[in-house]
Amino acid sequence: MSGEQGRTIPFMLNDRPVVARVAVYETVVEVLQREFGLFGARESCGQGLCGCCTVVVNGTAVSGCLYLAVLVDGAEVVTIEGLATGGSLHPIQQAFVEKNGFQCGFCTPGFILMTKELLAHCPHPTTDEIRHYLSGNLCRCASYLDIVEAVKMAAEAGGSTDRG
Amino acid sequence: MTKLETQELDRDSRAPYREVGRSVPRLEGAAKVTGSAEYIHNLRVPGMLHGKICRSSVAHGRIVGIDSSAALAIEGVHAVITIDEVLTLVANPYYGPAFHDQPILAHGKVRHVGEPVAVVLAADPHVAEEASNLVEIAYEPIEAVFDEVAAARPGAPVIHDVLKPAGMFTDLKYLQGRSGTNVALDARVRRGDVVRGFAESDRIFEHTFRSGKVMHAAFEPIVSVAEMNGHDELTIHSATQSPSFVRSEISRLLGWPENRVRVRTAFLGGGFGAKLYIKLEALVAVCALIVRKPVRIALTMDEQFYTITKHGATVRIKTGVKNDGRMIARQVETFWNGGAYADIGPRVTQKSGFTAAGPYDIEHVALDNFAVYTNEPPAGALRGFGISQVSWAYERQADIIARTLGIDPLDFRRRNILREGRPHVTGTRISNLEIPGVLDLLSDRMEWDRPFDRGTGTIRRGRGLALGLKACISPTTSVAIVHVYGDGSCAVHCGTVDMGQGSDTVMAQVAGEVLGIRAESVQVLHPDTSSTPYDMGTLGSRSTFHMGHAVRMAALSVRAQLLEIAGRAFGVDPTDLACCDAAVVCGDGRRLTLRELMLERFAMQAGNVVGVGSYAPSYEKANPETGQSPDITPFWMLGGAGAEIAVDMETGRINVTKLVNVADVGRAINPSIVERQLIGAAIMQAGFTLFEEMILIDGQVLNASLADYKIPGFLDLPEDLSAAYVEIPHENGPFGAKGVGETGVFSPAPAIANALYDAIGVVVTDLPLTPERVLRAIRKAEGRPMEDD
Ligand code: FES
Ligand code: FES
């Protein structure tokens, strides 16, 4: 990154204050990977269509492949790495494991973060509500049916009741 | 467990297994849901450069100049690599599994839009990308050809001067030196006398069916990283389905022994055939050797559309039947659009081509299959290796025949299917294949005997079913090593790549079953050619069968050694002992845990007990003139699907209201994973059936991105989607298992189209069944075609 294009931004990353030097054209995903070694948000389509790159900024899930890093200046950012606490899985993660809500796993962090947002709005979603809310996330392995089961299980386990 | 039971475990496939047949949750679950699973996509190596590929803008042309000066002037650009630099390292820079036809970078000529011509290297990927747009490449266009049938005709522009079969597959050798043609392979099967067969037929049906080009769109992009180790060793980290093949191909290109090339992989974020054989590996390897620095190249989703696709195909199928519904003659000509480089296309042509008569017992058959070079992006394997293109033809035609003869489609199939013990058209007998069982299960799940309301108004309903047959590719080899460490824990070293199909879990179950330990406690190492033994590749649904065998044999060797140690300790014959609950137990109740056994053997927590297993099934090459072989495959795979649809007569939109995907799986080692493979395949194939299609004009992909090339999401799912399987253990399968990853893609497309046909009697011959295509067909059938038809 050329110097005059760079900026230093402080923000909260998974509940810890951090500072990063970023270029104005860099995306959140690039900065999470390069500066913090966090690879749970990952780029696939690069166009805001698949949801593999999902991160939560100030409580809202965004496509990290399009979201410029400079925009998280001062924001609260939560990534999939921020969900498990003290070595134990978040109830949504647990539900995805138990219901096999994935195959290759590349899309999984995105689905889990969207599920978290869904359950925060709607703690007991119907199948239709789940399908519609998650319809912006794609899974090429097509684990969709299991994802619905996982979301339902997470809802029952009270997946909405926690931080983030 | 008594002695008898232990022996039965090997002999009697109905033995009471503990690990096999259990829906063990995937071993890597926690890693995947926390985002910490390892993918090569995540790898960053200190000092690494990023490569960005400059791609051809013309479909066929001579390169008259490459000017890198503007790119090199950008601050931060480390180098621009073209074929000239490559040639200083590799005198013959052509690679490929079937043919050595693909240059590491364009060599004098380009053969498709998007072909890599140069690579810009920079420490900052943004710099590499920016500079890549500044490399000026001048072309002198050559006439191009895109359609597979046109390209196969004499007089078409020739894309490769001479055919260069690679030698790995001995049955392609006869093509050596052929020139002046785009037909990269012609494979034939002859049985009986098809001319006589047609003469004796009461009715003859002739159709041409087409499948468009579609794309894998695995979510982890194709990515490779190469780095030097010391002075003259190379490590390639690659999202590959075939590490062993990559190693041998890189060794061959460089003229190095295989032991100086290490290829490793991690979890793959999907593969579906896109990451098979060799993709970016040769390019990153030469770049790293040229600049003596680690080099990473990762494709964008858009670039993948220009890298590898599924074959488009034109299938001409002619079938002669008796009035009683028996098919007696069939002739099929299939043209496979292989694009500019063969990749594995000739094998797809050959291996799927010989199944083009379907799972049917037909006396007179002639099959001709042509792998054709065109100036489109290369085509290779995509989940099913060409089967869905031929099943699209034979299963669509089956329903046309059945309806014309007034026979129920299920009944028509029952009258024609290959029964156990009957010879397939290749001459190999059908064995361990439950075609009738799959049909029964389908009929049951579809409630085929119940009356069905087809509707009358704008929304019409229909139902259909279809089958698909595949012969698992052969010959191939798998080798595995099973270790017990000093503390009694166990690891499997095998080259099978877990790309989401769950192979790690399945291999752990196989080893666990033999050793009497829980699958969850078995570690499965990821492929690394420096420590995992040879495997042909994770492809063609071969892993559970081939690698499953190798792991089982390796574990059996470990078990024999453990029983030996325990036998000495107990002073009994090892045959009186059994492995159970992570211990060796004696009939009299004495037991030693694996940890204690290791202490017994090595006197301290040390040492390894190691077992090696190697599996290569028998095979006999087909006669090139007749395609006949008594042993063409280690196992037959059969899929079936049933669909119910509603079609809107005013818009042509199909709504799949029910889809059942059925397979013969031998034995489900992990029932939950098997079901998920079948469901996932059904959804993927539903996308290929209803809307996925690469739109190519003059070799240019007009929809090379997920924005324009839609793949199935939540809102595209069939309303009622389910999977079911028939479980009759295969006599040669490990615990009776067969592969299943592909079986689910053989039948959904024709089942859905047959349901459309059932609903409105309209024949649509081309995939996908877009609303536009369906509406045009409806309007034509109603005698009021669309204006431009
Ligand atoms: S990578 Fe960001 S939405 Fe697909
Ligand atoms: S699990 Fe592979 S893309 Fe969703």
PDB file of N, CA, C and O and ligand atoms in Angstrom, chain A residues 42-53 63-65, ligand 1:
ATOM      1  N   ARG A  42     -14.012 -15.079   4.430  1.00  0.00           N
ATOM      2  CA  ARG A  42     -13.164 -15.379   3.266  1.00  0.00           C
ATOM      3  C   ARG A  42     -13.891 -14.988   2.000  1.00  0.00           C
ATOM      4  O   ARG A  42     -15.108 -14.986   1.945  1.00  0.00           O
ATOM      5  N   GLU A  43     -13.110 -14.632   1.010  1.00  0.00           N
ATOM      6  CA  GLU A  43     -13.737 -14.173  -0.227  1.00  0.00           C
ATOM      7  C   GLU A  43     -13.945 -15.327  -1.198  1.00  0.00           C
ATOM      8  O   GLU A  43     -13.049 -16.138  -1.409  1.00  0.00           O
ATOM      9  N   SER A  44     -15.136 -15.379  -1.758  1.00  0.00           N
ATOM     10  CA  SER A  44     -15.378 -16.359  -2.817  1.00  0.00           C
ATOM     11  C   SER A  44     -15.866 -15.652  -4.075  1.00  0.00           C
ATOM     12  O   SER A  44     -15.130 -15.502  -5.031  1.00  0.00           O
ATOM     13  N   CYS A  45     -17.101 -15.165  -4.063  1.00  0.00           N
ATOM     14  CA  CYS A  45     -17.631 -14.515  -5.277  1.00  0.00           C
ATOM     15  C   CYS A  45     -17.061 -13.117  -5.461  1.00  0.00           C
ATOM     16  O   CYS A  45     -16.970 -12.626  -6.581  1.00  0.00           O
ATOM     17  N   GLY A  46     -16.723 -12.462  -4.345  1.00  0.00           N
ATOM     18  CA  GLY A  46     -16.177 -11.113  -4.431  1.00  0.00           C
ATOM     19  C   GLY A  46     -17.190 -10.063  -4.865  1.00  0.00           C
ATOM     20  O   GLY A  46     -16.820  -8.952  -5.204  1.00  0.00           O
ATOM     21  N   GLN A  47     -18.459 -10.412  -4.839  1.00  0.00           N
ATOM     22  CA  GLN A  47     -19.476  -9.488  -5.354  1.00  0.00           C
ATOM     23  C   GLN A  47     -20.653  -9.283  -4.418  1.00  0.00           C
ATOM     24  O   GLN A  47     -21.691  -8.783  -4.840  1.00  0.00           O
ATOM     25  N   GLY A  48     -20.516  -9.740  -3.187  1.00  0.00           N
ATOM     26  CA  GLY A  48     -21.638  -9.550  -2.269  1.00  0.00           C
ATOM     27  C   GLY A  48     -22.778 -10.518  -2.494  1.00  0.00           C
ATOM     28  O   GLY A  48     -23.910 -10.248  -2.104  1.00  0.00           O
ATOM     29  N   LEU A  49     -22.510 -11.655  -3.097  1.00  0.00           N
ATOM     30  CA  LEU A  49     -23.597 -12.563  -3.459  1.00  0.00           C
ATOM     31  C   LEU A  49     -23.628 -13.866  -2.671  1.00  0.00           C
ATOM     32  O   LEU A  49     -24.657 -14.499  -2.566  1.00  0.00           O
ATOM     33  N   CYS A  50     -22.484 -14.300  -2.128  1.00  0.00           N
ATOM     34  CA  CYS A  50     -22.451 -15.642  -1.551  1.00  0.00           C
ATOM     35  C   CYS A  50     -22.443 -15.640  -0.029  1.00  0.00           C
ATOM     36  O   CYS A  50     -22.865 -16.602   0.596  1.00  0.00           O
ATOM     37  N   GLY A  51     -21.954 -14.600   0.585  1.00  0.00           N
ATOM     38  CA  GLY A  51     -21.960 -14.526   2.042  1.00  0.00           C
ATOM     39  C   GLY A  51     -20.795 -15.224   2.732  1.00  0.00           C
ATOM     40  O   GLY A  51     -20.746 -15.258   3.964  1.00  0.00           O
ATOM     41  N   CYS A  52     -19.833 -15.749   1.995  1.00  0.00           N
ATOM     42  CA  CYS A  52     -18.681 -16.410   2.625  1.00  0.00           C
ATOM     43  C   CYS A  52     -17.852 -15.433   3.457  1.00  0.00           C
ATOM     44  O   CYS A  52     -17.106 -15.834   4.335  1.00  0.00           O
ATOM     45  N   CYS A  53     -17.980 -14.154   3.113  1.00  0.00           N
ATOM     46  CA  CYS A  53     -17.120 -13.131   3.703  1.00  0.00           C
ATOM     47  C   CYS A  53     -17.815 -12.371   4.829  1.00  0.00           C
ATOM     48  O   CYS A  53     -17.333 -11.324   5.252  1.00  0.00           O
ATOM     49  N   SER A  63     -21.208  -7.788   3.903  1.00  0.00           N
ATOM     50  CA  SER A  63     -20.327  -8.561   3.024  1.00  0.00           C
ATOM     51  C   SER A  63     -18.927  -7.977   3.117  1.00  0.00           C
ATOM     52  O   SER A  63     -18.658  -6.911   2.565  1.00  0.00           O
ATOM     53  N   GLY A  64     -18.061  -8.677   3.793  1.00  0.00           N
ATOM     54  CA  GLY A  64     -16.707  -8.177   4.020  1.00  0.00           C
ATOM     55  C   GLY A  64     -15.880  -8.066   2.758  1.00  0.00           C
ATOM     56  O   GLY A  64     -14.838  -7.400   2.754  1.00  0.00           O
ATOM     57  N   CYS A  65     -16.314  -8.678   1.665  1.00  0.00           N
ATOM     58  CA  CYS A  65     -15.552  -8.581   0.418  1.00  0.00           C
ATOM     59  C   CYS A  65     -15.756  -7.232  -0.250  1.00  0.00           C
ATOM     60  O   CYS A  65     -14.986  -6.840  -1.112  1.00  0.00           O
TER      61      CYS A  65
HETATM   62  S1  FES C   1     -17.259 -13.161  -1.189  1.00  0.00           S
HETATM   63 FE1  FES C   1     -18.351 -11.573  -0.347  1.00  0.00          FE
HETATM   64  S2  FES C   1     -20.350 -12.118  -0.748  1.00  0.00           S
HETATM   65 FE2  FES C   1     -19.235 -13.618  -1.839  1.00  0.00          FE
END
